[in-house]
Short mmCIF file of C-alpha atoms in Angstrom, two decimals:
data_model
loop_
_atom_site.label_atom_id
_atom_site.label_comp_id
_atom_site.label_asym_id
_atom_site.label_seq_id
_atom_site.Cartn_x
_atom_site.Cartn_y
_atom_site.Cartn_z
CA MET A 1 -66.17 -14.06 3.19
CA GLN A 2 -62.46 -14.24 3.07
CA PRO A 3 -61.27 -12.15 0.39
CA PHE A 4 -58.89 -14.39 -1.65
CA ARG A 5 -55.05 -12.18 -1.08
CA GLU A 6 -55.91 -13.22 2.99
CA ARG A 7 -56.80 -16.47 2.18
CA LEU A 8 -52.72 -16.95 0.25
CA VAL A 9 -51.63 -17.01 3.70
CA VAL A 10 -53.56 -20.09 4.47
CA LYS A 11 -51.22 -23.59 4.09
CA PRO A 12 -52.85 -26.14 2.36
CA GLY A 13 -52.79 -29.64 3.57
CA ALA A 14 -52.22 -32.49 0.90
CA GLY A 15 -55.26 -34.52 2.65
CA TRP A 16 -53.16 -38.02 2.31
CA MET A 17 -54.96 -41.20 3.88
CA GLY A 18 -52.88 -44.22 4.26
CA MET A 19 -53.64 -47.60 5.16
CA GLY A 20 -54.10 -49.89 7.37
CA ARG A 21 -56.61 -51.68 9.09
CA GLY A 22 -58.48 -48.47 10.73
CA ALA A 23 -59.59 -47.47 7.48
CA GLY A 24 -62.25 -46.64 6.59
CA ALA A 25 -65.02 -48.86 5.16
CA THR A 26 -63.64 -48.57 1.88
CA ALA A 27 -60.12 -49.00 2.26
CA LEU A 28 -59.61 -47.23 -0.65
CA GLY A 29 -57.28 -44.54 1.36
CA PHE A 30 -54.01 -45.84 0.61
CA PHE A 31 -54.54 -45.17 -3.86
CA HIS A 32 -54.50 -41.50 -2.15
CA ILE A 33 -51.25 -42.23 -2.20
CA LEU A 34 -49.66 -43.97 -4.82
CA PRO A 35 -49.55 -41.00 -7.92
CA VAL A 36 -47.69 -39.08 -5.42
CA PHE A 37 -45.22 -41.87 -5.13
CA LEU A 38 -45.32 -41.48 -9.22
CA CYS A 39 -44.13 -37.89 -8.57
CA ILE A 40 -41.12 -38.77 -6.24
CA PHE A 41 -40.01 -41.26 -8.31
CA PRO A 42 -40.64 -40.44 -11.45
CA SER A 43 -39.73 -42.60 -14.91
CA ALA A 44 -39.35 -40.16 -18.23
CA THR A 45 -39.45 -43.63 -20.61
CA SER A 46 -40.45 -46.41 -18.24
CA PRO A 47 -43.52 -48.66 -19.85
CA CYS A 48 -44.18 -49.53 -16.73
CA LYS A 49 -48.02 -48.53 -16.55
CA ILE A 50 -48.96 -48.99 -12.75
CA LEU A 51 -50.55 -45.53 -13.23
CA LYS A 52 -53.71 -47.35 -15.63
CA CYS A 53 -53.83 -49.65 -13.48
CA ASN A 54 -54.51 -47.61 -10.15
CA SER A 55 -55.99 -45.66 -12.68
CA GLU A 56 -58.87 -48.05 -13.92
CA PHE A 57 -59.23 -49.12 -10.47
CA TRP A 58 -60.60 -46.06 -9.21
CA ALA A 59 -62.36 -44.71 -11.07
CA ALA A 60 -64.73 -48.94 -11.24
CA THR A 61 -65.30 -47.96 -6.74
CA SER A 62 -65.23 -44.05 -6.23
CA GLY A 63 -68.84 -43.80 -7.44
CA SER A 64 -69.95 -46.13 -3.99
CA HIS A 65 -69.03 -44.09 -1.07
CA HIS A 66 -70.29 -46.34 1.59
CA LEU A 67 -69.95 -50.27 0.83
CA GLY A 68 -72.21 -52.14 1.86
CA THR A 69 -72.68 -55.72 2.46
CA GLU A 70 -74.51 -56.02 -1.44
CA GLU A 71 -71.80 -54.90 -2.57
CA ALA A 72 -69.41 -56.34 -2.23
CA PRO A 73 -68.84 -58.93 -4.83
CA GLU A 74 -68.32 -55.81 -7.17
CA PHE A 75 -66.26 -54.25 -5.12
CA CYS A 76 -64.06 -57.33 -5.09
CA THR A 77 -64.44 -58.15 -8.53
CA ALA A 78 -62.60 -54.83 -9.07
CA LEU A 79 -60.47 -55.72 -7.04
CA ARG A 80 -59.27 -59.30 -8.15
CA ALA A 81 -59.56 -57.69 -11.93
CA TYR A 82 -56.65 -54.45 -10.83
CA ALA A 83 -54.46 -57.60 -9.53
CA HIS A 84 -54.41 -59.33 -13.02
CA CYS A 85 -53.52 -55.53 -13.98
CA THR A 86 -50.93 -55.33 -11.27
CA ARG A 87 -49.31 -58.59 -12.38
CA ARG A 88 -49.75 -58.28 -16.47
CA THR A 89 -47.27 -55.35 -15.68
CA ALA A 90 -44.68 -56.92 -13.61
CA ARG A 91 -42.36 -57.95 -15.15
CA THR A 92 -41.80 -53.41 -17.28
CA CYS A 93 -42.68 -52.19 -12.48
CA ARG A 94 -39.93 -54.24 -11.05
CA GLY A 95 -37.73 -52.26 -8.38
CA ASP A 96 -40.93 -49.59 -9.27
CA LEU A 97 -41.94 -48.34 -5.90
CA ALA A 98 -45.16 -46.85 -6.33
CA TYR A 99 -45.91 -50.94 -8.10
CA HIS A 100 -44.78 -52.92 -5.32
CA SER A 101 -46.80 -50.27 -3.37
CA ALA A 102 -49.82 -51.22 -4.77
CA VAL A 103 -49.60 -54.87 -4.99
CA HIS A 104 -49.91 -54.67 -0.94
CA GLY A 105 -52.43 -52.42 -0.14
CA ILE A 106 -54.26 -54.52 -2.69
CA ASP A 107 -53.11 -57.83 -0.98
CA ASP A 108 -54.64 -55.32 2.90
CA LEU A 109 -57.96 -54.54 0.92
CA MET A 110 -58.02 -58.62 0.06
CA VAL A 111 -57.94 -59.48 4.05
CA GLN A 112 -60.42 -56.23 4.97
CA HIS A 113 -63.04 -56.76 1.84
CA ASN A 114 -63.07 -61.24 2.40
CA CYS A 115 -62.04 -61.72 -1.00
CA SER A 116 -61.40 -64.13 -2.52
CA LYS A 117 -58.11 -64.49 -5.18
CA ASP A 118 -60.43 -66.51 -7.13
CA GLY A 119 -63.29 -65.65 -9.44
CA PRO A 120 -64.33 -63.09 -12.00
CA THR A 121 -62.09 -61.01 -13.00
CA SER A 122 -63.69 -58.61 -15.38
CA GLN A 123 -62.44 -55.66 -15.96
CA PRO A 124 -63.75 -52.82 -14.69
CA ARG A 125 -66.63 -49.99 -15.70
CA LEU A 126 -67.23 -46.90 -14.95
CA ARG A 127 -69.95 -46.39 -12.26
CA THR A 128 -72.62 -44.98 -12.77
CA LEU A 129 -72.87 -41.49 -10.42
CA PRO A 130 -75.26 -41.04 -7.80
CA PRO A 131 -77.34 -37.70 -8.52
CA GLY A 132 -76.18 -35.27 -6.17
CA ASP A 133 -72.58 -36.94 -6.32
CA SER A 134 -70.23 -33.44 -6.58
CA GLN A 135 -68.40 -34.55 -9.98
CA GLU A 136 -72.96 -32.97 -10.95
CA ARG A 137 -72.49 -30.95 -9.49
CA SER A 138 -73.04 -27.03 -10.82
CA ASP A 139 -73.40 -24.75 -7.13
CA SER A 140 -69.71 -23.48 -6.24
CA PRO A 141 -68.52 -21.81 -2.56
CA GLU A 142 -67.88 -17.87 -4.23
CA ILE A 143 -64.50 -17.99 -2.91
CA CYS A 144 -63.79 -20.92 -4.65
CA HIS A 145 -63.42 -19.14 -8.12
CA TYR A 146 -60.73 -16.56 -8.03
CA GLU A 147 -62.42 -13.66 -10.22
CA LYS A 148 -65.39 -13.73 -7.50
CA SER A 149 -64.17 -12.99 -4.72
CA PHE A 150 -62.74 -9.10 -5.20
CA HIS A 151 -64.59 -6.92 -4.43
CA LYS A 152 -66.58 -5.30 -7.50
CA HIS A 153 -64.48 -1.62 -7.21
CA SER A 154 -61.48 -3.31 -6.30
CA ALA A 155 -58.51 -3.65 -9.57
CA PRO A 156 -58.93 -6.72 -10.93
CA PRO A 157 -56.28 -8.69 -10.84
CA ASN A 158 -52.99 -9.41 -12.94
CA TYR A 159 -52.70 -12.66 -15.41
CA THR A 160 -48.96 -13.89 -16.30
CA HIS A 161 -47.99 -16.63 -18.87
CA CYS A 162 -45.44 -19.28 -18.89
CA GLY A 163 -45.82 -22.45 -22.25
CA LEU A 164 -42.84 -24.94 -22.53
CA PHE A 165 -42.91 -27.06 -25.91
CA GLY A 166 -40.01 -28.90 -28.50
CA ASP A 167 -36.02 -29.28 -27.34
CA PRO A 168 -37.50 -27.11 -25.04
CA HIS A 169 -37.99 -23.45 -25.36
CA ILE A 170 -39.59 -22.08 -22.36
CA ARG A 171 -41.26 -18.43 -22.12
CA THR A 172 -41.34 -17.46 -18.48
CA PHE A 173 -43.78 -15.62 -16.31
CA THR A 174 -41.19 -12.70 -16.81
CA ASP A 175 -41.72 -13.00 -20.55
CA SER A 176 -38.16 -14.25 -21.44
CA PHE A 177 -37.14 -16.09 -24.11
CA GLN A 178 -34.95 -19.38 -23.29
CA THR A 179 -33.33 -22.18 -24.59
CA CYS A 180 -32.04 -24.83 -22.71
CA LYS A 181 -30.62 -28.25 -22.64
CA VAL A 182 -32.00 -29.03 -18.61
CA GLN A 183 -32.05 -32.98 -19.50
CA GLY A 184 -33.39 -35.38 -16.43
CA ALA A 185 -36.89 -33.49 -14.25
CA TRP A 186 -37.16 -30.19 -14.10
CA PRO A 187 -39.60 -27.87 -11.20
CA LEU A 188 -41.91 -25.34 -13.67
CA ILE A 189 -43.71 -24.50 -10.82
CA ASP A 190 -43.60 -25.00 -6.84
CA ASN A 191 -45.94 -22.60 -5.04
CA ASN A 192 -48.65 -23.34 -2.37
CA TYR A 193 -51.60 -24.28 -5.25
CA LEU A 194 -49.99 -26.49 -7.25
CA ASN A 195 -46.40 -28.17 -8.20
CA VAL A 196 -45.01 -28.97 -11.59
CA GLN A 197 -42.24 -30.54 -13.47
CA VAL A 198 -41.78 -31.34 -16.46
CA THR A 199 -39.09 -34.34 -17.30
CA ASN A 200 -36.64 -34.02 -20.64
CA THR A 201 -34.73 -36.98 -22.35
CA PRO A 202 -32.75 -36.58 -26.07
CA VAL A 203 -34.63 -36.41 -29.10
CA LEU A 204 -31.93 -38.77 -30.61
CA PRO A 205 -29.64 -41.60 -28.83
CA GLY A 206 -26.44 -39.70 -28.46
CA SER A 207 -27.80 -36.15 -28.76
CA THR A 208 -27.80 -33.34 -26.39
CA ALA A 209 -31.54 -32.54 -28.14
CA THR A 210 -34.37 -33.06 -25.56
CA ALA A 211 -38.01 -32.55 -24.95
CA THR A 212 -40.66 -33.46 -22.41
CA SER A 213 -41.82 -36.71 -22.44
CA LYS A 214 -43.71 -36.72 -19.06
CA LEU A 215 -45.50 -33.90 -16.94
CA THR A 216 -47.03 -33.71 -12.83
CA ILE A 217 -49.61 -31.88 -11.54
CA ILE A 218 -50.22 -31.65 -8.07
CA PHE A 219 -52.71 -29.22 -6.98
CA LYS A 220 -53.10 -29.14 -3.45
CA SER A 221 -56.01 -29.56 -1.07
CA PHE A 222 -57.67 -26.03 -0.65
CA GLN A 223 -60.37 -25.35 2.01
CA GLU A 224 -63.87 -26.52 0.51
CA CYS A 225 -62.69 -26.32 -2.99
CA VAL A 226 -61.00 -29.68 -3.90
CA ASP A 227 -59.60 -32.29 -2.41
CA GLN A 228 -54.88 -33.19 -4.09
CA LYS A 229 -55.21 -33.82 -8.08
CA VAL A 230 -52.69 -35.19 -9.73
CA TYR A 231 -52.46 -35.34 -13.47
CA GLN A 232 -49.50 -37.00 -15.27
CA ALA A 233 -49.15 -37.51 -18.94
CA GLU A 234 -45.92 -39.49 -21.23
CA MET A 235 -44.94 -39.86 -23.92
CA ASP A 236 -47.79 -41.54 -26.37
CA GLU A 237 -50.37 -41.10 -22.66
CA LEU A 238 -52.26 -37.89 -22.44
CA PRO A 239 -55.36 -38.91 -20.28
CA ALA A 240 -58.01 -37.01 -19.87
CA ALA A 241 -58.25 -37.83 -16.20
CA PHE A 242 -56.95 -37.05 -13.18
CA ALA A 243 -54.63 -40.04 -11.76
CA ASP A 244 -57.62 -41.82 -9.44
CA GLY A 245 -60.12 -41.93 -12.61
CA SER A 246 -61.88 -38.35 -12.02
CA LYS A 247 -62.10 -35.80 -14.42
CA ASN A 248 -62.72 -32.63 -11.36
CA GLY A 249 -61.52 -31.83 -7.91
CA GLY A 250 -63.19 -34.88 -5.19
CA ASP A 251 -65.64 -33.95 -2.75
CA LYS A 252 -65.59 -31.12 -1.14
CA HIS A 253 -68.36 -29.02 -2.02
CA GLY A 254 -66.63 -26.30 -4.31
CA ALA A 255 -65.06 -29.76 -6.48
CA ASN A 256 -66.29 -27.98 -10.01
CA SER A 257 -63.91 -25.37 -9.29
CA LEU A 258 -61.57 -27.81 -11.26
CA LYS A 259 -62.19 -29.74 -14.21
CA ILE A 260 -59.61 -31.74 -16.50
CA THR A 261 -61.97 -31.41 -20.47
CA GLU A 262 -60.01 -33.43 -23.25
CA LYS A 263 -60.69 -30.80 -26.42
CA VAL A 264 -58.91 -33.61 -29.13
CA SER A 265 -58.63 -37.24 -27.50
CA GLY A 266 -54.34 -38.55 -26.95
CA GLN A 267 -53.85 -34.79 -27.88
CA HIS A 268 -55.19 -31.92 -26.34
CA ILE A 269 -56.01 -31.68 -23.02
CA GLU A 270 -57.33 -28.60 -20.46
CA ILE A 271 -57.36 -27.81 -17.27
CA GLN A 272 -59.38 -25.15 -15.04
CA ALA A 273 -58.34 -24.23 -11.87
CA LYS A 274 -60.73 -21.44 -11.55
CA TYR A 275 -60.68 -21.52 -7.95
CA ILE A 276 -56.61 -20.63 -7.96
CA GLY A 277 -57.68 -18.72 -11.53
CA THR A 278 -55.59 -20.65 -13.40
CA THR A 279 -55.81 -22.98 -17.39
CA ILE A 280 -53.15 -24.55 -18.07
CA VAL A 281 -52.91 -26.84 -20.95
CA VAL A 282 -51.33 -29.95 -22.36
CA ARG A 283 -51.04 -31.69 -25.43
CA GLN A 284 -49.09 -33.52 -27.79
CA VAL A 285 -47.39 -33.77 -29.69
CA GLY A 286 -45.67 -36.24 -31.62
CA ARG A 287 -44.37 -38.50 -29.37
CA TYR A 288 -43.34 -34.86 -27.22
CA LEU A 289 -45.23 -32.82 -24.37
CA THR A 290 -45.93 -29.20 -24.61
CA PHE A 291 -46.75 -26.99 -21.56
CA ALA A 292 -48.65 -23.82 -20.96
CA VAL A 293 -50.93 -21.55 -18.12
CA ARG A 294 -52.37 -18.98 -17.78
CA MET A 295 -52.01 -17.28 -14.01
CA PRO A 296 -53.18 -14.81 -11.38
CA GLU A 297 -49.04 -12.94 -10.19
CA GLU A 298 -50.82 -13.06 -6.82
CA VAL A 299 -50.98 -17.43 -7.13
CA VAL A 300 -47.95 -17.63 -9.27
CA ASN A 301 -46.42 -14.68 -5.95
CA ALA A 302 -48.05 -17.63 -3.65
CA VAL A 303 -44.60 -18.99 -1.66
CA GLU A 304 -43.69 -19.48 1.73
CA ASP A 305 -40.16 -18.65 1.46
CA ARG A 306 -39.69 -16.61 -2.42
CA ASP A 307 -35.37 -16.90 -1.38
CA ASN A 308 -35.47 -20.58 -1.14
CA GLN A 309 -37.14 -21.61 -4.20
CA GLY A 310 -34.58 -23.47 -6.60
CA LEU A 311 -35.02 -23.94 -9.16
CA TYR A 312 -38.33 -23.15 -10.49
CA LEU A 313 -38.28 -22.57 -14.43
CA CYS A 314 -41.26 -20.87 -15.42
CA LEU A 315 -40.37 -16.85 -11.98
CA ARG A 316 -36.48 -18.24 -12.74
CA GLY A 317 -35.78 -19.07 -16.02
CA CYS A 318 -33.31 -22.19 -17.15
CA PRO A 319 -30.71 -21.66 -15.42
CA LEU A 320 -26.79 -20.16 -17.32
CA ASN A 321 -25.64 -23.28 -17.73
CA GLN A 322 -28.33 -24.84 -18.90
CA GLN A 323 -28.77 -22.04 -21.81
CA ILE A 324 -28.15 -22.48 -24.85
CA ASP A 325 -26.57 -19.57 -27.12
CA PHE A 326 -28.83 -19.67 -30.04
CA GLN A 327 -27.08 -16.97 -31.88
CA THR A 328 -24.19 -18.38 -32.25
CA PHE A 329 -25.74 -21.52 -33.14
CA ARG A 330 -27.84 -19.72 -35.75
CA SER A 331 -24.98 -17.82 -37.43
CA SER A 332 -23.11 -21.54 -37.52
CA GLN A 333 -25.68 -22.76 -39.67
CA SER A 334 -26.01 -20.12 -42.49
CA THR A 335 -22.40 -20.26 -42.36
CA GLU A 336 -22.37 -24.45 -42.34
CA GLY A 337 -25.19 -24.85 -44.11
CA ARG A 338 -26.26 -27.95 -41.63
CA ALA A 339 -26.97 -28.22 -37.82
CA ARG A 340 -24.49 -28.88 -34.70
CA ARG A 341 -24.23 -27.84 -30.52
CA LYS A 342 -22.64 -27.61 -28.50
CA GLY A 343 -21.17 -30.77 -27.14
CA PRO A 344 -20.60 -34.33 -28.55
CA SER A 345 -22.17 -34.12 -32.39
CA LEU A 346 -25.52 -34.78 -34.10
CA PRO A 347 -26.10 -38.33 -34.46
CA ALA A 348 -27.80 -38.34 -38.41
CA THR A 349 -31.48 -36.82 -38.54
CA PRO A 350 -34.69 -38.58 -40.13
CA GLU A 351 -34.88 -35.46 -42.16
CA ALA A 352 -31.93 -33.90 -42.11
CA PHE A 353 -31.88 -30.05 -42.26
CA THR A 354 -30.56 -27.09 -44.26
CA TYR A 355 -31.33 -23.26 -42.39
CA GLU A 356 -32.69 -22.68 -45.52
CA THR A 357 -35.05 -25.53 -46.25
CA ALA A 358 -35.78 -25.72 -42.76
CA THR A 359 -36.53 -21.59 -42.17
CA ALA A 360 -38.47 -22.23 -45.96
CA LYS A 361 -40.80 -24.88 -43.93
CA CYS A 362 -41.77 -23.00 -40.44
CA ARG A 363 -42.94 -20.02 -42.16
CA GLU A 364 -45.88 -22.39 -43.50
CA LYS A 365 -46.85 -21.74 -39.88
CA LEU A 366 -45.31 -19.05 -38.33
CA PRO A 367 -45.67 -15.86 -41.08
CA VAL A 368 -43.51 -13.57 -37.94
CA GLU A 369 -40.22 -13.87 -37.94
CA ASP A 370 -40.42 -13.86 -33.88
CA LEU A 371 -39.14 -16.07 -31.14
CA TYR A 372 -41.68 -18.01 -31.91
CA PHE A 373 -39.96 -18.69 -35.17
CA GLN A 374 -36.63 -19.12 -34.55
CA SER A 375 -37.38 -21.46 -32.70
CA CYS A 376 -39.40 -23.86 -34.84
CA VAL A 377 -35.81 -23.42 -37.23
CA PHE A 378 -33.63 -24.17 -34.64
CA ASP A 379 -35.53 -27.25 -33.38
CA LEU A 380 -35.89 -28.04 -37.03
CA LEU A 381 -32.03 -28.59 -37.62
CA THR A 382 -30.84 -30.10 -34.43
CA THR A 383 -33.92 -32.93 -34.70
CA GLY A 384 -34.82 -33.09 -37.83
CA ASP A 385 -38.42 -34.20 -37.26
CA VAL A 386 -41.21 -31.91 -38.51
CA ASN A 387 -43.18 -32.16 -36.06
CA PHE A 388 -41.67 -29.53 -33.77
CA MET A 389 -42.99 -27.27 -36.30
CA LEU A 390 -46.18 -27.82 -35.38
CA ALA A 391 -45.63 -27.98 -31.13
CA ALA A 392 -44.10 -24.04 -32.17
CA TYR A 393 -46.73 -23.09 -33.71
CA TYR A 394 -49.47 -24.64 -30.99
CA ALA A 395 -47.02 -23.35 -28.44
CA PHE A 396 -47.62 -19.34 -29.95
CA GLU A 397 -51.34 -20.06 -31.02
CA ASP A 398 -51.54 -20.87 -26.08
CA VAL A 399 -49.59 -17.95 -26.05
CA LYS A 400 -52.47 -16.08 -27.98
CA MET A 401 -55.58 -17.59 -25.77
CA LEU A 402 -53.65 -17.42 -22.55
CA HIS A 403 -51.64 -14.28 -22.02
CA SER A 404 -53.76 -11.61 -21.02
CA ASN A 405 -51.74 -8.85 -23.32
CA LYS A 406 -51.96 -8.73 -26.39
CA ASP A 407 -49.19 -6.85 -27.93
CA LYS A 408 -46.73 -9.16 -26.36
CA LEU A 409 -48.04 -11.55 -27.94
CA HIS A 410 -44.35 -12.14 -30.36
CA LEU A 411 -40.65 -11.68 -28.58
CA TYR A 412 -37.67 -10.55 -30.79
CA GLU A 413 -35.45 -10.80 -28.33
CA ARG A 414 -34.02 -13.77 -26.33
CA THR A 415 -32.92 -13.97 -22.82
CA GLN A 416 -29.35 -14.91 -22.55
CA ASP A 417 -28.43 -14.50 -18.67
CA LEU A 418 -30.59 -14.96 -15.58
CA GLY A 419 -33.18 -14.18 -14.53
CA ALA A 420 -33.07 -11.82 -11.14
CA GLY A 421 -34.66 -14.77 -8.21
CA ASN A 422 -31.65 -16.96 -10.18
CA LEU A 423 -29.27 -14.21 -8.15
CA ALA A 424 -26.66 -14.49 -10.75
CA PRO A 425 -24.48 -10.30 -11.33
CA SER A 426 -24.62 -9.18 -14.33
CA GLY A 427 -21.10 -8.21 -16.28
CA HIS A 428 -18.16 -10.64 -17.00
CA PRO A 429 -18.00 -14.43 -16.50
CA GLN A 430 -15.14 -13.54 -13.68
CA ALA A 431 -17.21 -11.49 -11.93
CA LEU A 432 -19.48 -14.05 -11.30
CA LEU A 433 -15.89 -16.36 -10.10
CA ALA A 434 -14.77 -14.34 -8.68
CA LEU A 435 -18.18 -13.74 -6.67
CA LEU A 436 -17.97 -17.55 -6.26
CA MET A 437 -14.33 -17.81 -4.38
CA ALA A 438 -15.38 -14.36 -2.40
CA LEU A 439 -18.41 -16.44 -0.79
CA VAL A 440 -16.06 -20.24 -0.31
CA CYS A 441 -14.21 -18.43 1.87
CA LEU A 442 -16.56 -16.06 3.59
CA SER A 443 -18.27 -19.42 4.63
CA GLN A 444 -14.51 -21.38 5.87
CA CYS A 445 -13.55 -18.69 7.81
CA TRP A 446 -17.40 -18.49 9.31
CA SER A 447 -16.31 -22.09 10.03
CA VAL A 448 -12.98 -21.54 12.02
CA PHE A 449 -15.48 -18.80 14.19
CA LEU A 450 -18.46 -21.67 15.58
#
């Protein structure tokens, strides 16, 4: 059996299939790529429900790998239901690439399977999986179980934790803790095995307070263990399945080394990726999402080009210009008695908290005045939404479950500078400016010699 440390050099393929006249009998390969379009062209607050339509169609047809003539009417019924679903969301999906790709794909499938556009359009139903189907397998190759891939006498793997919650606050794999702006789409994790991206949007119109409204996780295809899988959650939509409607890693022998479990309907899901020793927890608290992960250091660092990984928040933290000076903010609150942040003044919040009432509220769930408690206070002051208190509480509950070092559950000192990966020199800001000027001059001189 190949040790996991040697498997790290394997470059997992995407395993996507295209749509065309040469497609297989099921002609479903096209729909593997739809979730990818959704990830590449995210729309944090879009009412377009093409992902839901796609999941329903896939769930209705994925149980059959070879469509015979006797199954063609059932497939056509599901296809017409899919087309009907896309028409219902057509107005809100105008300009959405995934939507237009789906519409063209449906037309192609209609022709390939000789489906009439007129006929039954009953909503797709979940198919009963035949015995032995990958969704029911309990056996997995040893290569698909991270901990079993270590030799008995070798040192156990070291696990790390990263979490994102609230307005938003991030705890990195190195236990740095930061409060950030990071509006828009940002990568949390980017390695050889999975990618995680979040989208943060303003909590209130005109406010600089943001929270996570969309989350996309891509599990890359890996050897005989899993097919590529995409999980996507948005505000008011926390699915208990992957984007294709499945709940495990696909059709490979080790498919059950990737599983998604619903803990609380619409509020809490957990994804176990045993083949990389990783556990992910996603919650919806109020309207917004929280994220927490437990991952081996070996997987965290499994990147092909570590120096060019860009802004990978769970590893490097937030850029300096995106960080919020929490200590200054807290000092101003204790003297002014109301919440303000750098930039435009916040509009009136649904429930106005003073520093004293915010601290009293946060003590109800977080008795230890650590950074989770301080984050709770900060969020109540900037948003006025008590759900952010629960977000901080559940974030700490996830730390207790996922962090490998129980002595480091509480953090008390906030990290306010860039992580080592961001190559930011320490010292006075003028030193940073001087370094940047020198780099610009050097690049200009080099262009002259070229």
